[in-house]
Short mmCIF file of C-alpha atoms and ligand atoms in Angstrom, two decimals:
data_model
loop_
_atom_site.label_atom_id
_atom_site.label_comp_id
_atom_site.label_asym_id
_atom_site.label_seq_id
_atom_site.Cartn_x
_atom_site.Cartn_y
_atom_site.Cartn_z
CA UNK A 112 0.00 0.00 0.00
CA UNK A 113 1.27 3.44 -0.85
CA UNK A 114 -0.32 6.86 -1.24
CA UNK A 115 -0.74 6.49 -5.00
CA UNK A 116 -3.03 3.50 -4.44
CA UNK A 117 -5.31 5.71 -2.30
CA UNK A 118 -5.60 8.09 -5.27
CA UNK A 119 -6.26 5.48 -7.97
CA UNK A 120 -9.26 6.82 -9.96
CA UNK A 121 -10.51 3.23 -10.44
CA UNK A 122 -10.71 2.53 -6.71
CA UNK A 123 -14.25 1.84 -5.48
CA UNK A 124 -15.81 1.60 -2.03
CA UNK A 125 -18.40 -0.76 -0.60
CA UNK A 126 -20.20 2.44 0.47
CA UNK A 127 -21.87 2.64 -2.91
CA UNK A 128 -22.79 6.33 -2.72
CA UNK A 129 -19.05 7.05 -2.67
CA UNK A 130 -18.74 5.59 -6.19
CA UNK A 131 -21.02 8.07 -7.93
CA UNK A 132 -19.17 10.27 -10.40
CA UNK A 133 -20.87 13.36 -8.95
CA UNK A 134 -20.08 12.57 -5.32
CA UNK A 135 -17.83 15.10 -3.54
CA UNK A 136 -16.49 12.46 -1.16
CA UNK A 137 -15.33 9.33 -3.01
CA UNK A 138 -12.79 6.95 -1.49
CA UNK A 139 -10.00 9.02 -3.12
CA UNK A 140 -10.91 12.07 -1.00
CA UNK A 141 -11.26 11.12 2.70
CA UNK A 142 -11.46 14.65 4.18
CA UNK A 143 -11.41 15.15 7.96
CA UNK A 144 -13.99 17.00 10.04
CA UNK A 145 -15.79 17.19 13.38
CA UNK A 146 -19.38 16.02 13.78
CA UNK A 147 -22.04 15.00 16.28
CA UNK A 148 -25.44 13.35 15.95
CA UNK A 149 -28.56 12.64 17.98
CA UNK A 150 -27.27 9.25 19.14
CA UNK A 151 -24.04 10.79 20.40
CA UNK A 152 -24.06 14.58 20.93
CA UNK A 153 -20.31 14.69 21.68
CA UNK A 154 -18.41 16.26 18.76
CA UNK A 155 -15.73 13.88 17.44
CA UNK A 156 -13.49 13.22 14.46
CA UNK A 157 -15.06 11.92 11.26
CA UNK A 158 -14.17 11.36 7.64
CA UNK A 159 -16.66 12.05 4.84
CA UNK A 160 -17.27 9.09 2.52
CA UNK A 161 -20.18 9.15 0.08
CA UNK A 162 -23.30 10.15 2.02
CA UNK A 163 -21.82 8.87 5.30
CA UNK A 164 -19.54 10.11 8.03
CA UNK A 165 -17.05 7.54 9.27
CA UNK A 166 -16.71 7.84 13.06
CA UNK A 167 -12.98 7.36 13.63
CA UNK A 168 -13.41 7.19 17.40
CA UNK A 169 -15.61 4.09 17.03
CA UNK A 170 -13.17 2.43 14.62
CA UNK A 171 -10.22 3.14 16.89
CA UNK A 172 -12.04 1.87 19.97
CA UNK A 173 -12.96 -1.32 18.11
CA UNK A 174 -9.30 -1.84 17.20
CA UNK A 175 -10.10 -1.69 13.47
CA UNK A 176 -8.24 1.60 13.01
CA UNK A 177 -4.84 1.41 14.64
CA UNK A 178 -3.18 4.49 16.03
CA UNK A 179 -1.42 4.66 19.39
CA UNK A 180 -2.77 8.04 20.45
CA UNK A 181 -6.45 8.54 21.44
CA UNK A 182 -7.02 11.63 19.30
CA UNK A 183 -10.40 10.90 17.67
CA UNK A 184 -12.87 11.20 20.58
CA UNK A 185 -12.21 14.94 20.64
CA UNK A 186 -14.12 18.03 19.52
CA UNK A 187 -11.31 19.35 17.30
CA UNK A 188 -8.77 17.97 14.82
CA UNK A 189 -5.78 19.71 16.40
CA UNK A 190 -4.45 16.76 18.42
CA UNK A 191 -4.65 14.43 15.40
CA UNK A 192 -3.04 17.05 13.16
CA UNK A 193 -0.24 17.58 15.70
CA UNK A 194 0.83 13.93 15.28
CA UNK A 195 2.33 14.99 11.96
CA UNK A 196 2.24 14.00 8.32
CA UNK A 197 3.26 10.33 8.82
CA UNK A 198 0.15 9.86 11.03
CA UNK A 199 -2.17 11.66 8.55
CA UNK A 200 -0.87 9.38 5.80
CA UNK A 201 -1.08 6.24 7.92
CA UNK A 202 -4.76 6.90 8.70
CA UNK A 203 -5.49 7.76 5.06
CA UNK A 204 -4.02 4.44 3.93
CA UNK A 205 -5.81 2.42 6.62
CA UNK A 206 -9.17 4.01 5.72
CA UNK A 207 -8.58 3.50 2.01
CA UNK A 208 -8.00 -0.20 2.68
CA UNK A 209 -10.94 -0.61 5.09
CA UNK A 210 -13.46 0.88 2.68
CA UNK A 211 -12.17 -0.66 -0.55
CA UNK A 212 -14.99 -2.64 -2.13
CA UNK A 213 -13.42 -6.08 -1.70
CA UNK A 214 -12.11 -5.61 1.84
CA UNK A 215 -14.25 -7.59 4.30
CA UNK A 216 -12.83 -6.42 7.65
CA UNK A 217 -15.32 -3.63 8.32
CA UNK A 218 -17.76 -4.40 5.53
CA UNK A 219 -18.74 -7.68 7.17
CA UNK A 220 -18.45 -6.52 10.79
CA UNK A 221 -22.13 -5.65 11.02
CA UNK A 222 -22.23 -4.32 14.57
CA UNK A 223 -19.17 -2.02 14.38
CA UNK A 224 -20.18 -0.92 10.94
CA UNK A 225 -23.62 0.14 12.19
CA UNK A 226 -22.07 2.29 14.93
CA UNK A 227 -19.23 3.70 12.82
CA UNK A 228 -21.23 4.95 9.81
CA UNK A 229 -23.44 7.98 10.44
CA UNK A 230 -25.70 9.36 7.69
CA UNK A 231 -24.32 12.80 6.88
CA UNK A 232 -27.82 14.18 6.50
CA UNK A 233 -28.55 13.39 10.16
CA UNK A 234 -25.32 14.83 11.55
CA UNK A 235 -24.28 18.27 12.76
CA UNK A 236 -20.94 19.49 11.46
CA UNK A 237 -18.76 21.64 13.70
CA UNK A 238 -15.77 23.91 13.25
CA UNK A 239 -13.11 21.33 12.35
CA UNK A 240 -10.14 22.94 14.08
CA UNK A 241 -9.49 25.23 16.98
CA UNK A 242 -7.85 28.14 15.20
CA UNK A 243 -5.11 29.92 17.15
CA UNK A 244 -4.49 32.49 14.43
CA UNK A 245 -6.02 33.59 11.15
CA UNK A 246 -4.13 35.40 8.41
CA UNK A 247 -5.64 36.59 5.15
CA UNK A 248 -3.59 37.15 2.02
CA UNK A 249 -4.30 39.21 -1.09
CA UNK A 250 -2.78 36.96 -3.72
CA UNK A 251 -5.03 37.16 -6.78
CA UNK A 252 -3.53 39.48 -9.37
CA UNK A 253 -6.89 39.87 -11.07
CA UNK A 254 -8.58 40.84 -7.78
CA UNK A 255 -5.83 43.28 -6.75
CA UNK A 256 -5.90 44.82 -10.24
CA UNK A 257 -9.68 45.24 -10.16
CA UNK A 258 -9.64 46.85 -6.72
CA UNK A 259 -6.69 49.08 -7.61
CA UNK A 260 -8.42 50.17 -10.81
CA UNK A 261 -11.63 50.95 -8.94
CA UNK A 262 -10.18 52.97 -6.07
CA UNK A 263 -6.90 54.32 -7.42
CA UNK A 264 -5.66 54.34 -10.98
CA UNK A 265 -6.33 51.75 -13.72
CA UNK A 266 -2.92 52.54 -15.22
CA UNK A 267 -1.12 51.78 -11.96
CA UNK A 268 -3.58 49.38 -10.40
CA UNK A 269 -0.99 47.29 -8.56
CA UNK A 270 1.06 49.00 -5.87
CA UNK A 271 4.83 48.50 -6.34
CA UNK A 272 5.09 45.94 -3.51
CA UNK A 273 2.34 43.66 -4.87
CA UNK A 274 4.50 41.84 -7.43
CA UNK A 275 7.31 41.38 -4.90
CA UNK A 276 5.53 39.59 -2.05
CA UNK A 277 2.26 37.95 -1.02
CA UNK A 278 0.56 40.87 0.78
CA UNK A 279 -1.41 39.84 3.86
CA UNK A 280 -2.81 41.01 7.18
CA UNK A 281 -3.48 39.40 10.53
CA UNK A 282 -7.18 38.58 10.72
CA UNK A 283 -9.42 37.68 13.61
CA UNK A 284 -9.48 33.97 14.55
CA UNK A 285 -12.24 34.30 17.17
CA UNK A 286 -14.94 34.98 14.59
CA UNK A 287 -14.20 32.11 12.19
CA UNK A 288 -17.39 30.04 12.01
CA UNK A 289 -18.38 26.82 10.30
CA UNK A 290 -20.72 26.64 7.32
CA UNK A 291 -24.37 26.98 8.31
CA UNK A 292 -23.75 29.54 11.05
CA UNK A 293 -25.85 32.65 10.29
CA UNK A 294 -23.88 35.86 9.78
CA UNK A 295 -25.18 39.12 11.24
CA UNK A 296 -24.78 42.27 9.19
CA UNK A 297 -22.27 44.44 11.06
CA UNK A 298 -22.74 47.96 12.35
CA UNK A 299 -19.84 50.35 11.99
CA UNK A 300 -18.61 53.78 11.05
CA UNK A 301 -19.82 54.87 7.64
CA UNK A 302 -18.52 57.96 5.89
CA UNK A 303 -21.29 59.14 3.65
CA UNK A 304 -20.19 61.31 0.73
CA UNK A 305 -22.49 64.25 1.59
CA UNK A 306 -21.52 64.46 5.27
CA UNK A 307 -18.42 65.81 6.91
CA UNK A 308 -18.33 63.32 9.79
CA UNK A 309 -19.06 59.59 9.88
CA UNK A 310 -22.21 58.03 11.30
CA UNK A 311 -22.65 54.72 13.12
CA UNK A 312 -24.93 52.52 11.07
CA UNK A 313 -25.61 49.14 9.52
CA UNK A 314 -23.26 48.19 6.69
CA UNK A 315 -24.83 48.99 3.32
CA UNK A 316 -22.22 47.25 1.20
CA UNK A 317 -22.02 43.73 2.63
CA UNK A 318 -19.95 41.47 0.39
CA UNK A 319 -18.45 38.03 -0.01
CA UNK A 320 -14.86 37.12 -0.73
CA UNK A 321 -14.51 33.80 -2.53
CA UNK A 322 -11.40 32.23 -1.02
CA UNK A 323 -9.81 29.01 0.03
CA UNK A 324 -7.88 28.57 3.26
CA UNK A 325 -5.15 26.22 4.32
CA UNK A 326 -4.67 24.75 7.79
CA UNK A 327 -1.22 24.60 9.35
CA UNK A 328 -0.33 20.99 10.15
CA UNK A 329 3.15 21.55 11.51
CA UNK A 330 4.08 24.90 13.02
CA UNK A 331 7.48 26.54 13.26
CA UNK A 332 9.32 27.89 16.27
CA UNK A 333 9.56 31.61 16.88
CA UNK A 334 12.57 32.91 15.02
CA UNK A 335 12.82 29.91 12.67
CA UNK A 336 11.39 30.62 9.20
CA UNK A 337 9.85 27.94 6.98
CA UNK A 338 11.70 27.62 3.68
CA UNK A 339 9.55 27.85 0.58
CA UNK A 340 10.60 24.35 -0.56
CA UNK A 341 9.56 22.90 2.82
CA UNK A 342 6.32 24.85 3.15
CA UNK A 343 3.83 22.34 1.69
CA UNK A 344 4.92 19.72 4.24
CA UNK A 345 3.64 22.12 6.93
CA UNK A 346 0.11 22.21 5.43
CA UNK A 347 -2.51 19.74 6.68
CA UNK A 348 -5.20 20.57 4.14
CA UNK A 349 -7.56 23.08 2.59
CA UNK A 350 -11.07 24.41 3.14
CA UNK A 351 -13.39 26.81 1.34
CA UNK A 352 -13.44 30.23 2.97
CA UNK A 353 -15.84 33.16 2.69
CA UNK A 354 -14.15 36.29 4.02
CA UNK A 355 -17.25 38.44 4.63
CA UNK A 356 -16.47 42.08 4.01
CA UNK A 357 -18.22 45.37 4.83
CA UNK A 358 -17.03 47.49 1.93
CA UNK A 359 -18.32 50.82 3.23
CA UNK A 360 -16.80 50.32 6.69
CA UNK A 361 -13.60 49.15 5.03
CA UNK A 362 -13.30 52.16 2.74
CA UNK A 363 -13.37 54.58 5.68
CA UNK A 364 -11.22 52.65 8.15
CA UNK A 365 -8.53 50.95 6.09
CA UNK A 366 -5.99 53.79 5.89
CA UNK A 367 -3.27 53.40 7.11
CA UNK A 368 -3.31 49.95 8.79
CA UNK A 369 -5.67 47.95 6.60
CA UNK A 370 -9.05 46.37 7.33
CA UNK A 371 -10.26 46.04 10.93
CA UNK A 372 -13.98 45.96 11.75
CA UNK A 373 -14.84 45.54 8.06
CA UNK A 374 -13.53 41.98 8.17
CA UNK A 375 -13.51 40.89 11.81
CA UNK A 376 -17.24 40.26 12.30
CA UNK A 377 -17.25 36.82 10.60
CA UNK A 378 -15.29 34.46 8.37
CA UNK A 379 -17.01 31.23 7.27
CA UNK A 380 -15.21 27.99 6.43
CA UNK A 381 -16.39 24.64 5.07
CA UNK A 382 -16.54 21.74 7.55
CA UNK A 383 -14.35 19.21 5.69
CA UNK A 384 -10.58 19.65 5.50
CA UNK A 385 -9.32 18.18 2.21
CA UNK A 386 -5.72 16.99 2.59
CA UNK A 387 -2.96 17.87 0.17
CA UNK A 388 -2.53 14.10 -0.28
CA UNK A 389 -6.04 13.96 -1.79
CA UNK A 390 -5.38 17.04 -3.95
CA UNK A 391 -2.08 15.75 -5.36
CA UNK A 392 -3.52 14.48 -8.71
CA UNK A 393 -4.82 18.01 -9.36
CA UNK A 394 -1.50 19.78 -8.91
CA UNK A 395 -0.85 22.24 -11.76
CA UNK A 396 1.59 25.03 -12.50
CA UNK A 397 1.04 28.47 -11.01
CA UNK A 398 0.96 31.61 -13.18
CA UNK A 399 4.33 32.81 -14.48
CA UNK A 400 5.77 35.34 -12.05
CA UNK A 401 7.34 38.43 -13.57
CA UNK A 402 9.56 39.85 -12.18
CA UNK A 403 11.09 36.71 -10.75
CA UNK A 404 10.57 36.91 -6.98
CA UNK A 405 13.40 37.26 -4.48
CA UNK A 406 15.26 33.99 -3.81
CA UNK A 407 13.39 33.14 -0.59
CA UNK A 408 10.12 33.04 -2.58
CA UNK A 409 11.40 30.97 -5.53
CA UNK A 410 10.33 27.34 -5.86
CA UNK A 411 10.80 24.93 -8.73
CA UNK A 412 7.89 22.86 -10.05
CA UNK A 413 4.12 23.09 -9.85
CA UNK A 414 2.53 24.49 -6.69
CA UNK A 415 -1.05 25.34 -7.68
CA UNK A 416 -4.11 23.06 -7.73
CA UNK A 417 -6.92 22.81 -10.27
CA UNK A 418 -9.91 23.53 -8.02
CA UNK A 419 -13.05 24.80 -9.73
CA UNK A 420 -14.84 27.33 -7.51
CA UNK A 421 -18.36 28.70 -7.66
CA UNK A 422 -20.37 31.22 -5.65
CA UNK A 423 -24.19 31.20 -5.53
CA UNK A 424 -26.75 33.56 -4.05
CA UNK A 425 -30.23 32.51 -2.97
CA UNK A 426 -32.52 35.44 -2.13
CA UNK A 427 -34.75 35.13 0.93
CA UNK A 428 -37.82 33.09 0.03
CA UNK A 429 -36.54 32.12 -3.43
CA UNK A 430 -36.75 28.50 -4.47
CA UNK A 431 -33.43 28.50 -6.30
CA UNK A 432 -29.96 29.95 -6.04
CA UNK A 433 -28.28 31.96 -8.79
CA UNK A 434 -24.67 31.47 -9.79
CA UNK A 435 -22.78 34.74 -9.33
CA UNK A 436 -19.35 33.63 -10.52
CA UNK A 437 -17.15 30.68 -11.42
CA UNK A 438 -13.39 30.73 -11.11
CA UNK A 439 -10.43 28.49 -10.26
CA UNK A 440 -7.83 28.34 -7.50
CA UNK A 441 -5.12 27.88 -10.14
CA UNK A 442 -5.39 31.56 -11.13
CA UNK A 443 -3.86 32.60 -7.82
CA UNK A 444 -0.56 34.44 -8.47
CA UNK A 445 1.17 33.64 -5.17
CA UNK A 446 1.16 30.00 -4.04
CA UNK A 447 0.40 28.67 -0.57
CA UNK A 448 4.07 27.74 -0.20
CA UNK A 449 5.13 31.30 -0.99
CA UNK A 450 2.53 32.70 1.40
CA UNK A 451 3.85 30.55 4.24
CA UNK A 452 7.52 31.26 3.44
CA UNK A 453 6.81 34.98 3.38
CA UNK A 454 4.67 34.85 6.55
CA UNK A 455 7.54 33.27 8.52
CA UNK A 456 10.58 34.96 6.92
CA UNK A 457 10.52 37.51 9.74
CA UNK A 458 10.70 34.70 12.28
CA UNK A 459 6.95 34.79 12.98
CA UNK A 460 5.85 31.41 14.35
CA UNK A 461 2.78 29.49 13.20
CA UNK A 462 0.83 26.89 15.17
CA UNK A 463 -1.14 23.74 14.44
CA UNK A 464 -4.61 24.80 13.30
CA UNK A 465 -3.66 28.28 12.09
CA UNK A 466 -5.84 29.33 9.15
CA UNK A 467 -4.35 31.09 6.12
CA UNK A 468 -6.81 32.66 3.67
CA UNK A 469 -5.83 32.84 0.00
CA UNK A 470 -7.32 36.27 -0.63
CA UNK A 471 -10.25 36.76 -2.98
CA UNK A 472 -9.81 34.50 -6.00
CA UNK A 473 -10.83 36.31 -9.15
CA UNK A 474 -10.36 34.97 -12.64
CA UNK A 475 -9.66 36.85 -15.86
CA UNK A 476 -13.28 37.34 -16.95
CA UNK A 477 -16.16 39.47 -15.65
CA UNK A 478 -18.09 36.33 -14.64
CA UNK A 479 -15.11 34.93 -12.73
CA UNK A 480 -14.72 37.68 -10.13
CA UNK A 481 -14.78 36.52 -6.52
CA UNK A 482 -16.61 39.46 -4.91
CA UNK A 483 -19.69 41.56 -5.54
CA UNK A 484 -17.42 44.61 -5.29
CA UNK A 485 -15.88 43.50 -8.57
CA UNK A 486 -18.94 41.81 -10.13
CA UNK A 487 -21.00 45.04 -9.78
CA UNK A 488 -18.01 47.40 -9.93
CA UNK A 489 -18.70 48.85 -6.47
CA UNK A 490 -22.44 48.81 -7.04
CA UNK A 491 -22.33 50.83 -10.25
CA UNK A 492 -23.55 47.90 -12.37
CA UNK A 493 -26.07 45.87 -10.35
CA UNK A 494 -26.38 42.21 -11.33
CA UNK A 495 -29.69 41.13 -12.83
CA UNK A 496 -30.20 37.64 -11.45
CA UNK A 497 -32.66 35.16 -12.84
CA UNK A 498 -32.63 32.27 -10.41
CA UNK A 499 -33.79 28.76 -11.19
CA UNK A 500 -34.97 27.40 -14.51
CA UNK A 501 -34.86 29.70 -17.49
CA UNK A 502 -38.64 29.96 -17.80
CA UNK A 503 -41.16 32.72 -17.36
CA UNK A 504 -41.83 31.73 -13.75
CA UNK A 505 -38.28 32.53 -12.65
CA UNK A 506 -38.20 35.93 -11.00
CA UNK A 507 -35.52 38.44 -11.83
CA UNK A 508 -33.74 39.96 -8.86
CA UNK A 509 -31.25 42.78 -8.81
CA UNK A 510 -28.25 42.89 -6.48
CA UNK A 511 -25.46 45.39 -5.90
CA UNK A 512 -24.46 43.94 -2.53
CA UNK A 513 -25.90 41.32 -0.17
CA UNK A 514 -29.37 41.88 1.33
CA UNK A 515 -30.75 40.54 4.60
CA UNK A 516 -32.05 36.99 4.21
CA UNK A 517 -29.76 36.20 1.28
CA UNK A 518 -27.94 32.87 1.49
CA UNK A 519 -24.46 32.77 0.00
CA UNK A 520 -22.81 29.45 -0.85
CA UNK A 521 -19.33 28.64 -2.12
CA UNK A 522 -18.44 25.26 -3.59
CA UNK A 523 -15.18 23.75 -4.79
CA UNK A 524 -14.49 20.69 -6.94
CA UNK A 525 -11.43 19.05 -8.49
CA UNK A 526 -12.81 17.26 -11.55
CA UNK A 527 -11.04 14.00 -12.27
CA UNK A 528 -11.66 11.38 -14.94
CA UNK A 529 -14.89 9.70 -13.83
CA UNK A 530 -14.68 10.99 -10.26
CA UNK A 531 -14.13 14.20 -8.40
CA UNK A 532 -12.56 15.47 -5.20
CA UNK A 533 -15.08 17.89 -3.69
CA UNK A 534 -14.88 20.32 -0.80
CA UNK A 535 -18.61 20.28 -0.09
CA UNK A 536 -19.83 23.82 0.55
CA UNK A 537 -19.58 26.81 2.83
CA UNK A 538 -22.93 28.50 3.20
CA UNK A 539 -24.49 31.17 5.42
CA UNK A 540 -27.63 33.28 5.62
CA UNK A 541 -27.44 36.98 6.47
CA UNK A 542 -29.32 38.26 9.52
CA UNK A 543 -30.30 41.92 9.89
CA UNK A 544 -27.95 44.17 11.87
CA UNK A 545 -28.51 44.66 15.58
CA UNK A 546 -30.79 47.69 15.99
CA UNK A 547 -29.03 50.87 17.11
CA UNK A 548 -30.46 53.13 19.79
MN1 MN B 64 -10.05 38.40 2.08
#
């Protein structure tokens, strides 16, 4: 058994739902998360497979999954992640064997099997990791160019530092929430164009940022940078990330230290962490970097992944969601390895469970932009959305920014030959702002 066997596109599971070509969680994926259910309300470690969640704590207790450390009957992945990459790979290979269609060990162990397989539809998914720190980058050239064109100068859209390093800021880890958690529209200082002083009010330009995030699997000591060529070995896996943004609050507050309240009210992530081992077949080259970066940011080979991304909006009360944009992770100019090398070049330490956001991922076309700010050009060109089937009954809705009751959903899929590695979704509904006195 080696890792390549776990990624064989022909591999099938005796959990038949995992064999469907349009299933996000085939036996080649095996993403990790935290779940609970009515039978056992204690959150614990699970792996998504087809329409089931595999309860790793049950399999370990039964002696079917062998690992010395009792890390699965826990409400967070951190202790498992901290065991390191050999342990992640060992568990991946054991699970791939146990669920392979011809393997009888668990398939024929009726009693354990009944306890270990939980229907996903009946489970509650929790935040998969305790997140000590959250950093958000700004690594899409298309996104940075659009924003620079909008607010500064289309001829000099990128600031001089942008092509030299992955720009980032330290975000707020305390407000990272799992998919399904409602997001309340923030109040904040708004500087209205016809008034000299700001007012306190509900955000009027609430926006999404279509991003992915990676989870630190092995930290580094304070003062000891991670080299760019070593960086991927420090990454446990990836999630979808919606970096909610209050554009009007942001525009007034961001000079000179960057976003603060405009971003800190909520960040949503998907519940399943897809490992880099599962993503390996979808590795592709990153965009050509010109000028060539400084030596500490140079890495040979391919360091991007072909992950198709989509964002959908479902208005309150509507039967269907509308697609707002489709793009791909591979467009990102700076790679995850470069982000991590740059983050730690100062000696900054990272810790197991730290979350690193990619920055808004925009593609080259107007329908591949990862924010409403860009899709509507700061509200100047509202989107006309016709949700559902293209028939007369479908209602047309207009959007400049997000309205109360809207549900926003991001999805991500690596499309293979006859199967796919999916991320599931990150979704949230917007609640009205807290009333002000
Ligand atoms: Mn962001």
